[in-house]
mmCIF file with all atom_site columns, C-alpha atoms in Angstrom:
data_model
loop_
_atom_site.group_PDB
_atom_site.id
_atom_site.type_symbol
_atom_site.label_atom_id
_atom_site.label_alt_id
_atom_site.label_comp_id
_atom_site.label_asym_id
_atom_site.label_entity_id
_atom_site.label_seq_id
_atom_site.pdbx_PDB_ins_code
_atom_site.Cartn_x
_atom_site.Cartn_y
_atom_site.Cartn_z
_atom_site.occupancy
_atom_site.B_iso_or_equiv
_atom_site.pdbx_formal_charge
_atom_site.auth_seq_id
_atom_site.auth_comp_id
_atom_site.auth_asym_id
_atom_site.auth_atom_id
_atom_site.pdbx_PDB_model_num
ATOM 1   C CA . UNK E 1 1   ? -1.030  4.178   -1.240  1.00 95.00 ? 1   UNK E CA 1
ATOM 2   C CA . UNK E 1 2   ? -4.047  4.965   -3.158  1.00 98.00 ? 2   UNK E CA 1
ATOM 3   C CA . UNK E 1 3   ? -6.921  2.434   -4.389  1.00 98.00 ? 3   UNK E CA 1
ATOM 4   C CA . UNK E 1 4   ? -10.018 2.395   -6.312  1.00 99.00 ? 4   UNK E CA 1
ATOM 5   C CA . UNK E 1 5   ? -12.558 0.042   -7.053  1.00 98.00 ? 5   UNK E CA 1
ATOM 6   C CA . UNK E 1 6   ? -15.662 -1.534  -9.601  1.00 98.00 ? 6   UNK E CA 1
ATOM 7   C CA . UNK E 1 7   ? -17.805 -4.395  -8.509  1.00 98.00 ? 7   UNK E CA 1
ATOM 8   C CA . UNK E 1 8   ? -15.614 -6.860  -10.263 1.00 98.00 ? 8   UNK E CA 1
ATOM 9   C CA . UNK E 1 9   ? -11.887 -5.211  -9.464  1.00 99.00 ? 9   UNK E CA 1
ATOM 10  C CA . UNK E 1 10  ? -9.851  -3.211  -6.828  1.00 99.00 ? 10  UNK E CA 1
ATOM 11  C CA . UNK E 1 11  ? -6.360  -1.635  -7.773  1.00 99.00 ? 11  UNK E CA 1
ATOM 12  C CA . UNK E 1 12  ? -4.042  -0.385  -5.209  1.00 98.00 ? 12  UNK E CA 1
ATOM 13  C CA . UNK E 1 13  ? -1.009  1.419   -6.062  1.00 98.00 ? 13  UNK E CA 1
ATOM 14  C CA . UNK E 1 14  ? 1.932   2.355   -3.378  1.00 96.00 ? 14  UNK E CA 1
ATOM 15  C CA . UNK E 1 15  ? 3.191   5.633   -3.796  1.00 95.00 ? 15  UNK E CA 1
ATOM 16  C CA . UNK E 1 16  ? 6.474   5.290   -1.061  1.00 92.00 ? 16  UNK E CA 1
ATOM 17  C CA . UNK E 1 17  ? 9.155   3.424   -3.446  1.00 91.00 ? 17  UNK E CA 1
ATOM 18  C CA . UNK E 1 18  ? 9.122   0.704   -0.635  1.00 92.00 ? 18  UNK E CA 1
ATOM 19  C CA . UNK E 1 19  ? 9.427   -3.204  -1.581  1.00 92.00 ? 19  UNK E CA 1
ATOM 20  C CA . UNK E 1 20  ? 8.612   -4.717  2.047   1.00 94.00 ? 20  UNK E CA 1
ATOM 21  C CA . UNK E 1 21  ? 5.973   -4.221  4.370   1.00 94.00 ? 21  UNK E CA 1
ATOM 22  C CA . UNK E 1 22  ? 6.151   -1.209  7.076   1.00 93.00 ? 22  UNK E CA 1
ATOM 23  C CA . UNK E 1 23  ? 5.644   -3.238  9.862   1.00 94.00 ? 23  UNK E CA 1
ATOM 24  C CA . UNK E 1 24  ? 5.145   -0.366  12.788  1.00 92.00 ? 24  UNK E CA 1
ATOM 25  C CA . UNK E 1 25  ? 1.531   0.669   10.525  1.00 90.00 ? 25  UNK E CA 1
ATOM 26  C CA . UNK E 1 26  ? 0.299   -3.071  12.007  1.00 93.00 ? 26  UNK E CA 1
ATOM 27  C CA . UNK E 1 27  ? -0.427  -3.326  15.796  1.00 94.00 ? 27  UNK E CA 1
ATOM 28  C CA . UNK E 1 28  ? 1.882   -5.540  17.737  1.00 96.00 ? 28  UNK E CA 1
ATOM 29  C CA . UNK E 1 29  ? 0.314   -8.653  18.355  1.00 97.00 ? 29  UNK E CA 1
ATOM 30  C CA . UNK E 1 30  ? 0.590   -12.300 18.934  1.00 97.00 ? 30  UNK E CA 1
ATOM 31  C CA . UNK E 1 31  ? -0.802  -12.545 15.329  1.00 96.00 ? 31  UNK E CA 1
ATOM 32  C CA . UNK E 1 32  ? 1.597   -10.354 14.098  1.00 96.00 ? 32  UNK E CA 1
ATOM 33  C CA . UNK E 1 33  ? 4.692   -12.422 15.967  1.00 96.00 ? 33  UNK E CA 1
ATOM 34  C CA . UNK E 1 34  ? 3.506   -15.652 14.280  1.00 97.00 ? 34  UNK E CA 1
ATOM 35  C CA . UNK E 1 35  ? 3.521   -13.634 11.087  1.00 95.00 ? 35  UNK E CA 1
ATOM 36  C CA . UNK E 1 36  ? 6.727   -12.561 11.573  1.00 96.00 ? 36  UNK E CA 1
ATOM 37  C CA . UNK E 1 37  ? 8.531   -15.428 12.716  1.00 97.00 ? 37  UNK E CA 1
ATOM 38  C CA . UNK E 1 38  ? 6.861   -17.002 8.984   1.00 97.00 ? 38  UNK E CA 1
ATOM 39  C CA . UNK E 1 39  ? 8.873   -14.300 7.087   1.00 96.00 ? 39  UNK E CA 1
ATOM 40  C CA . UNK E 1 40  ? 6.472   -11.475 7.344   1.00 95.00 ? 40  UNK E CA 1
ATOM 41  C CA . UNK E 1 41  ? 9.230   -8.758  7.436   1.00 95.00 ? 41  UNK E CA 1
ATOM 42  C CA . UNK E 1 42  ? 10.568  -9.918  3.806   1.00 94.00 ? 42  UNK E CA 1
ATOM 43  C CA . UNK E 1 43  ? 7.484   -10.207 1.986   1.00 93.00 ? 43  UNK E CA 1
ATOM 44  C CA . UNK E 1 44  ? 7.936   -8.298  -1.237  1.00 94.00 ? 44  UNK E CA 1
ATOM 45  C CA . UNK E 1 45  ? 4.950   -5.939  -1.319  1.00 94.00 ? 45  UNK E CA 1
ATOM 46  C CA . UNK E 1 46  ? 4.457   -4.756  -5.058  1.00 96.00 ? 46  UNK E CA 1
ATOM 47  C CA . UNK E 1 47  ? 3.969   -1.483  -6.388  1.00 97.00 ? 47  UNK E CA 1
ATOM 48  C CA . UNK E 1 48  ? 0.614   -2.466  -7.821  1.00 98.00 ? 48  UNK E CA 1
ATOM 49  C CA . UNK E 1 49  ? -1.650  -4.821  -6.805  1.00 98.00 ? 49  UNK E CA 1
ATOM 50  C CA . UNK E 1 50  ? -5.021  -5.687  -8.507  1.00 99.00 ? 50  UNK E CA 1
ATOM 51  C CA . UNK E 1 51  ? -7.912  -8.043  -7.499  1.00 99.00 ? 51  UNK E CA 1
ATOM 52  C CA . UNK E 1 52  ? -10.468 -9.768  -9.104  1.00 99.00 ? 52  UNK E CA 1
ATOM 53  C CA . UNK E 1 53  ? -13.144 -9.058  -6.058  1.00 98.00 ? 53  UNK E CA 1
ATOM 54  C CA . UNK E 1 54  ? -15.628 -12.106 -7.716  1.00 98.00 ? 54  UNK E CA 1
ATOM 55  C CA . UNK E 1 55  ? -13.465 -14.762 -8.260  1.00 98.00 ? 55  UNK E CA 1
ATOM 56  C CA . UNK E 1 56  ? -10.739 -13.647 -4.990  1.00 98.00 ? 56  UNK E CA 1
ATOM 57  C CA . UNK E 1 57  ? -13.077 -11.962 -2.267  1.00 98.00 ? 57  UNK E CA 1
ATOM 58  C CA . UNK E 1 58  ? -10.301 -12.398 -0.055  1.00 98.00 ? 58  UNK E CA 1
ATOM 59  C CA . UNK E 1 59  ? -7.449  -10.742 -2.231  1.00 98.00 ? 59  UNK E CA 1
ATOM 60  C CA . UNK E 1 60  ? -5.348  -13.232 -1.803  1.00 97.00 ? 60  UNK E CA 1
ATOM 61  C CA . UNK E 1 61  ? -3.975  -13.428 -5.870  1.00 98.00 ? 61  UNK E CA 1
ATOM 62  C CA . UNK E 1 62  ? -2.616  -10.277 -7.241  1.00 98.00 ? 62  UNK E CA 1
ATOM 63  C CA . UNK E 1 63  ? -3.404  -10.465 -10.887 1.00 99.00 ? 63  UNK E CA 1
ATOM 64  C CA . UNK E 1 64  ? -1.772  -7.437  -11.856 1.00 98.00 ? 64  UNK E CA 1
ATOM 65  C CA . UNK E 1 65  ? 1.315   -9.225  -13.885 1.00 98.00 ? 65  UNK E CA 1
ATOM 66  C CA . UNK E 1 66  ? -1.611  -11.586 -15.597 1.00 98.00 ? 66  UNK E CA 1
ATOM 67  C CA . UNK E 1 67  ? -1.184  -10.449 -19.288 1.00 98.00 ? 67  UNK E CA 1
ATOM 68  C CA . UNK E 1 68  ? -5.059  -11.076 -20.081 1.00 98.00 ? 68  UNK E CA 1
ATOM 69  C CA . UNK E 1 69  ? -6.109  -8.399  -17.617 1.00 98.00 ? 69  UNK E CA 1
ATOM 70  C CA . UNK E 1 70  ? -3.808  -6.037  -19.238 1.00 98.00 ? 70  UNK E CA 1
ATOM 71  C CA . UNK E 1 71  ? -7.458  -4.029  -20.712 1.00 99.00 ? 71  UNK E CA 1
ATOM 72  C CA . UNK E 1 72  ? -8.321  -4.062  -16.549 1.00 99.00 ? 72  UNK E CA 1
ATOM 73  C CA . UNK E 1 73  ? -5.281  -2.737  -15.480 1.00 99.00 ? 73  UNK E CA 1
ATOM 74  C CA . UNK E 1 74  ? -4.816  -0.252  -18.255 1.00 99.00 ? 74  UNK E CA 1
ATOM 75  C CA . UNK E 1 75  ? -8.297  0.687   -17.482 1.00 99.00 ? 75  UNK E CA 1
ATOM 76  C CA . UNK E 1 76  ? -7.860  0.775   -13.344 1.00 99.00 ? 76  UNK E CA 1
ATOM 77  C CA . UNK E 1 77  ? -4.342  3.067   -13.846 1.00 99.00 ? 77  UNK E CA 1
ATOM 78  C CA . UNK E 1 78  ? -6.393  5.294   -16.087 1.00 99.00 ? 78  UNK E CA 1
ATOM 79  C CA . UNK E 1 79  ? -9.531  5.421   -13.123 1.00 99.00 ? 79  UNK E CA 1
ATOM 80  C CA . UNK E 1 80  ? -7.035  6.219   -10.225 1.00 99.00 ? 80  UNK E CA 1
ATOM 81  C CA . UNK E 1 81  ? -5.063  8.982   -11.843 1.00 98.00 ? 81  UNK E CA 1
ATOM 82  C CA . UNK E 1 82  ? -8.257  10.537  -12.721 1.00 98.00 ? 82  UNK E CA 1
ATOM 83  C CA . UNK E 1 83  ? -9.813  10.297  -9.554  1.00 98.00 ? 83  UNK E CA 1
ATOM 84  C CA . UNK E 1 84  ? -6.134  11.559  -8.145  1.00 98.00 ? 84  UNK E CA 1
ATOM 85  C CA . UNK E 1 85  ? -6.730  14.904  -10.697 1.00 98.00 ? 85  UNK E CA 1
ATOM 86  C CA . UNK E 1 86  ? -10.175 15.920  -9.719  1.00 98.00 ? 86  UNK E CA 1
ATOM 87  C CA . UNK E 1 87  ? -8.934  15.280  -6.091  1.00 98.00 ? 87  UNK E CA 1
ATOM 88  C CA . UNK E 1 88  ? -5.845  16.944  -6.219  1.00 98.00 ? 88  UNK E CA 1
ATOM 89  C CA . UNK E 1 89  ? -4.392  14.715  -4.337  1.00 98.00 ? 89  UNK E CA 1
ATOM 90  C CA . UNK E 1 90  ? -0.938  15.792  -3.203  1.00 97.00 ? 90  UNK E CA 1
ATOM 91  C CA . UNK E 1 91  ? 0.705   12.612  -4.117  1.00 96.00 ? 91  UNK E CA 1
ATOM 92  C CA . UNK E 1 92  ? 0.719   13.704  -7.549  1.00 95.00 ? 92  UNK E CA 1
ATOM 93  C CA . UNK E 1 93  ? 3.629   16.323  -6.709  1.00 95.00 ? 93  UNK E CA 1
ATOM 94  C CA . UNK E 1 94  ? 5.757   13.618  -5.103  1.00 94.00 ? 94  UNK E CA 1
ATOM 95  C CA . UNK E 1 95  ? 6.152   12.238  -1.537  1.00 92.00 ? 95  UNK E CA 1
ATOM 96  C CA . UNK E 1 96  ? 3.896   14.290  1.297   1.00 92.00 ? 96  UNK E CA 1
ATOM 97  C CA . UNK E 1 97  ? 6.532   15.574  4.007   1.00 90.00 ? 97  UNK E CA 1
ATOM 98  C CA . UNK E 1 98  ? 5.096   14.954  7.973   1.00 89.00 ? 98  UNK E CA 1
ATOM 99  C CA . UNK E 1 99  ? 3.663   18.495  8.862   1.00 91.00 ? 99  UNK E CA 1
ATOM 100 C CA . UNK E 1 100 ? 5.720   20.512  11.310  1.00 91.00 ? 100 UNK E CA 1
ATOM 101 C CA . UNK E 1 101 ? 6.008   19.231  14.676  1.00 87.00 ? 101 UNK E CA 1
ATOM 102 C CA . UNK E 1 102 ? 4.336   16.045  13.598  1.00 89.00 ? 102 UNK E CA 1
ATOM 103 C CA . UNK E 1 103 ? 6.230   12.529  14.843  1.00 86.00 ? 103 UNK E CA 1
ATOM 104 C CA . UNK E 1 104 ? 6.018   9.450   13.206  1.00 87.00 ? 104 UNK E CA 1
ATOM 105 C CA . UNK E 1 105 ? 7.858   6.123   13.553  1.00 89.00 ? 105 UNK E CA 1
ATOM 106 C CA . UNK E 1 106 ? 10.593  4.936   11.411  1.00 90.00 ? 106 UNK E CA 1
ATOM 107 C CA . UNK E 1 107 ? 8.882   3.075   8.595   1.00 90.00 ? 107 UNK E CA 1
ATOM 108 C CA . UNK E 1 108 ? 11.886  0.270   8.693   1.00 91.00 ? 108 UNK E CA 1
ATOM 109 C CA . UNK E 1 109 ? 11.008  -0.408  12.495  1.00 92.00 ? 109 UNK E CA 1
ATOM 110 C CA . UNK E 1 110 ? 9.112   -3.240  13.705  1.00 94.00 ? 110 UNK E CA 1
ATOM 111 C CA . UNK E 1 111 ? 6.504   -1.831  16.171  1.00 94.00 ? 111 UNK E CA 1
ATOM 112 C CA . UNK E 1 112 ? 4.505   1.102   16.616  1.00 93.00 ? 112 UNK E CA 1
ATOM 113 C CA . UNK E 1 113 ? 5.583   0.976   20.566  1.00 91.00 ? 113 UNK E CA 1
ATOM 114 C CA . UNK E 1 114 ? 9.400   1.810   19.543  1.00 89.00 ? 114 UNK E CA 1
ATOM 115 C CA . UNK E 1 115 ? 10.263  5.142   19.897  1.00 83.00 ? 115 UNK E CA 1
ATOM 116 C CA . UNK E 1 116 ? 9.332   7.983   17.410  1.00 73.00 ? 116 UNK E CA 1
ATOM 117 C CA . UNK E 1 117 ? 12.022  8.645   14.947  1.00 79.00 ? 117 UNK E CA 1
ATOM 118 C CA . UNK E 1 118 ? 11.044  11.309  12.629  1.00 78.00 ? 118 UNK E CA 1
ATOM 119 C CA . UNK E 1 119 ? 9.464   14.459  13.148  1.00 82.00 ? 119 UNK E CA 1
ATOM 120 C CA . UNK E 1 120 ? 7.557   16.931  10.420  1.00 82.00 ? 120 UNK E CA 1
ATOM 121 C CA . UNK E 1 121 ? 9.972   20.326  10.049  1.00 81.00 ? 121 UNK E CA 1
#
């Protein structure tokens, strides 16, 4: 995923075509369990997400579908693929493979501790 902020907004965009969260990226924990047994492993996690950082500090409310911040979001889209130009960030060729010899776990596990799944070829 990729972000970028003003004072007033932050937009976050996921790049990985995923709709839930990847549960081994958060460390396993008795916060986590109580998070999980409250449905945590079915949230929907959007594709974009944008906060109003005055009114929602806490980024709680994504605001993205609210049709009067259509100039904002217009306006954030246009800020992060600019920023992902004049970075040339490799996201902007498509997914960025796991280097060679590089292990990662399974993004539709549940913990960090389970066994590594994939490795970089």
């Amino acid at each position: 995923q990729r972000a970028v902020r003003t004072r007033r907004y932050k937009y976050i965009r996921r790049f990985d075509g995923r709709d839930r969260p990847v549960l081994p990226n958060i460390d396993d924990s008795p916060s986590k369990s109580l998070l999980l047994e409250h449905g945590l492993a079915n949230r929907p996690v959007p594709e974009e997400a944008l906060y109003d950082l005055v009114f929602d500090p806490q980024e709680a409310r994504n605001v993205a579908s609210d049709l009067r911040l259509f100039p904002v979001l217009r306006d954030m889209r246009a800020r992060l693929e600019q920023w992902m130009q004049a970075t040339d960030d490799p996201l902007l060729r498509g997914p960025v493979p796991l280097p060679p010899g590089a292990v990662a776990n399974d993004p539709d596990g549940v913990s960090p501790n389970e066994p590594t799944s994939i490795v970089g070829e």
